[in-house]
């Protein structure tokens, strides 16, 4: 579903991401982890086609993001760390707008269960200004899920949610993965990541340090100990500092 | 405490300057800075430095101008007139402030300042003082700028230093007055004085003062007497001076005159003499503002500040703002899930404008225009007036085409903060740009069509002498064709005009952002504005030239072949439409590609 080869991103002469290659298949959830400034957001923005990659190729569902962006973007959804909403559209109007952009016929039938699943159905006629941060995030998620994407990118999806919201979010992600979606998400909440992700990729200063299933990565850094958690792996892998 | 605030100010200023200078490494910002600097130099600094201002004054005097040479002692009556006019201007602005002021009072703290300063162990009084002192910095910069601009004003003081200080006094007092007005009005509003009651009160008071003054004047001075022996302007000026010098209006404007005194002082001694009353005015204002602010309840001022900061943030395109009164409203039309995706943007952006911008209001306007025209036509007394009016809509159309894009901005410009999300949509860049532009195109086209209708209704060929071609051109049949052609060409023309500010937003996002932020000005921004304005006019010329040639060519060929003029107009309009659409297409493709490359987060870094 997601095939990345040799991805690099430079801002001017600063390299934010270098030579990244990985694939995420249907049903897999890849967790991007790394210290602040490691390049997680930059990677996700390249994968979603928001900024052009400096080098390398990204294929989404078999379509090259650089040469056929429209086909590639039809199947993907990106959820930024800060929900981006239109101040003057109500919750329901957001979904109506997005439905037209993606050409979703009969969207009302899809929108209502989605709003109910995310528990914002009672706010359907409110403007974003009247929503709390968590509700805004839920609305952004509803907008992204409306067209039934097969590939999803979440940037820090768990921050800002209440405990119940985190639980729901995890369930929601896992459900989409079970339905065959390929998902990449970044987060600093490692213990939660452990429960959601099938694979992890550890980034530091734009480069890949380790990648694989959680068990594989754990085996590499566990130095023979049993039951090493992701947090410990993270500290060991990144050398205990941001540089 | 004050030292911490001062530190905040100074470091902010230093970083601001540093960022500006660093940005000049990019050619597009350098170009803006050069144009801006050149403009300032050629028009203000240069003449001032070379004494050109004085020379021009001398020349003006030699040519019999109204204003004699400055620097030397001005004849009393000239200063008197200038002072009176200045005082009148101040009076009008102040009255407007009392009448129009709508916003709730705030001191204008930024969101970050609220977050850091309001919970800090500082008294409200200290915050207010900090804010007022801080405003002085801005007044000072404004005063320097105005000193440059006014370097050619012969009637002002000859010394630049005195003039700068004069400006500073005026600006400071003016800002204080505005703040005082806002706080006083907010208090009055909280005490239950409605907006309209307040307006009636202020205007009534003003009318009473004017009436009393007028009655006070000697009979001979109550109206200006134009007897032909003296220049009309001078008569008017002297009349106004007399009016402003008479009680009770004289008392009302006296503070304004005191304030303006230093600005008009001819030399240092006169300046020092005039300084006393001016400082008194300033001092009274200061006390007024500090008292009216501090007496506010603590919580309410903080809330007001937060509200104001959020409004400012939204105006500059950052962050969401929730007006508790704002409610969602139904979409402008039904938007099914399938169909051209560009229309989704029209639907969305129409929701961001006033709700009265809709088809019903437009149709109502059209009906009113037609009915009024029809009615006027059947009343001979009005026909003369109609002929004179006919040019108005045409002038307005020109104005809407040139300036409209600055007012109707429900396009990419307001959606830049959402660029990241827009770019994940499965649409080509040009589709997004086109979709975003549909709303202002629709609005401006609607306005222009109404104006065209007004022109058609009021136009009366019998009222003007026409050469033979004109007579044929304005024969009823051809006129209808002309009107239809103009209506047809309007949307692409408006769209082309809108491409310019949208291109500006995408190519110069930092500038674009800066012009919408408080305190974002600078020489490069000035240059940028000039470049944009020039670009707007130039685009119009470049875009219209081929289209105009097409029309002229078609008309010429048809005439040569002996065909009817209307046919020529039709053919020409068709050619022009094709050309305009082609140009629009090219522009959209360019901007679309630019949008695909666009990264706001990179652009906002130096
Ligand atoms: N537009 C930009 N221009 C220049 N440098 C940038 C830009 N965006 C990001 N960077 C730099 O690239 C590096 C990676 O940033 P990125 O936002 O991808 O990190 P991150 O892993 O998401 O960090 P965090 O955990 O804090 O979200 C940082 O050093 C950042 O300063
Ligand atoms: Mg990030």
Coordinates of C-alpha atoms and ligand atoms in Angstrom, one line a residue, chain A residues 11-12 14-17 34-43 45 81 155-156 186 188 203, chain B residues 599-603 605, ligand 1:
Chain A
X11 CA 14.8 22.7 3.7
X12 CA 17.3 25.0 2.1
X14 CA 19.2 21.7 6.2
X15 CA 18.4 18.0 5.8
X16 CA 15.3 17.1 7.8
X17 CA 14.9 13.6 6.5
X34 CA 12.0 9.8 17.5
X35 CA 13.0 12.8 19.6
X36 CA 11.6 16.3 18.9
X37 CA 12.8 17.6 15.6
X38 CA 13.7 14.1 14.4
X39 CA 11.7 14.6 11.2
X40 CA 8.5 12.8 11.9
X41 CA 6.2 15.6 10.8
X42 CA 8.3 16.3 7.7
X43 CA 8.2 12.6 6.7
X45 CA 3.9 15.7 5.2
X81 CA -1.2 17.5 14.7
X155 CA 0.6 13.1 13.2
X156 CA 0.4 12.8 17.0
X186 CA 3.8 9.4 14.9
X188 CA 5.6 10.3 21.8
X203 CA 14.1 8.2 13.6
Chain B
X599 CA 4.9 25.3 2.0
X600 CA 3.7 27.9 4.4
X601 CA 5.9 26.6 7.2
X602 CA 9.1 27.1 5.1
X603 CA 7.9 30.5 3.8
X605 CA 11.0 31.2 8.3
Ligands
LIG1 N1 9.6 24.5 6.9 C1 10.8 24.2 7.5 N2 11.9 24.9 7.1 C2 13.1 24.6 7.7 N3 13.3 23.7 8.6 C3 12.2 23.0 9.0 C4 10.9 23.2 8.4 N4 10.1 22.3 9.0 C5 10.8 21.6 9.9 N5 12.1 22.0 9.9 C6 13.2 21.4 10.7 O1 13.2 20.0 10.3 C7 13.5 19.2 11.5 C8 12.4 18.2 11.6 O2 11.2 18.8 11.9 P1 9.8 18.0 12.2 O3 8.8 18.9 12.4 O4 9.7 17.0 11.0 O5 10.2 17.2 13.5 P2 9.3 16.2 14.4 O6 10.0 14.9 14.4 O7 7.9 16.2 13.9 O8 9.4 16.9 15.8 P3 8.3 16.9 17.0 O9 8.4 15.7 17.7 O10 8.7 18.1 17.8 O11 6.9 17.1 16.3 C9 13.5 20.2 12.6 O12 14.9 20.4 12.9 C10 12.9 21.5 12.1 O13 13.5 22.6 12.7

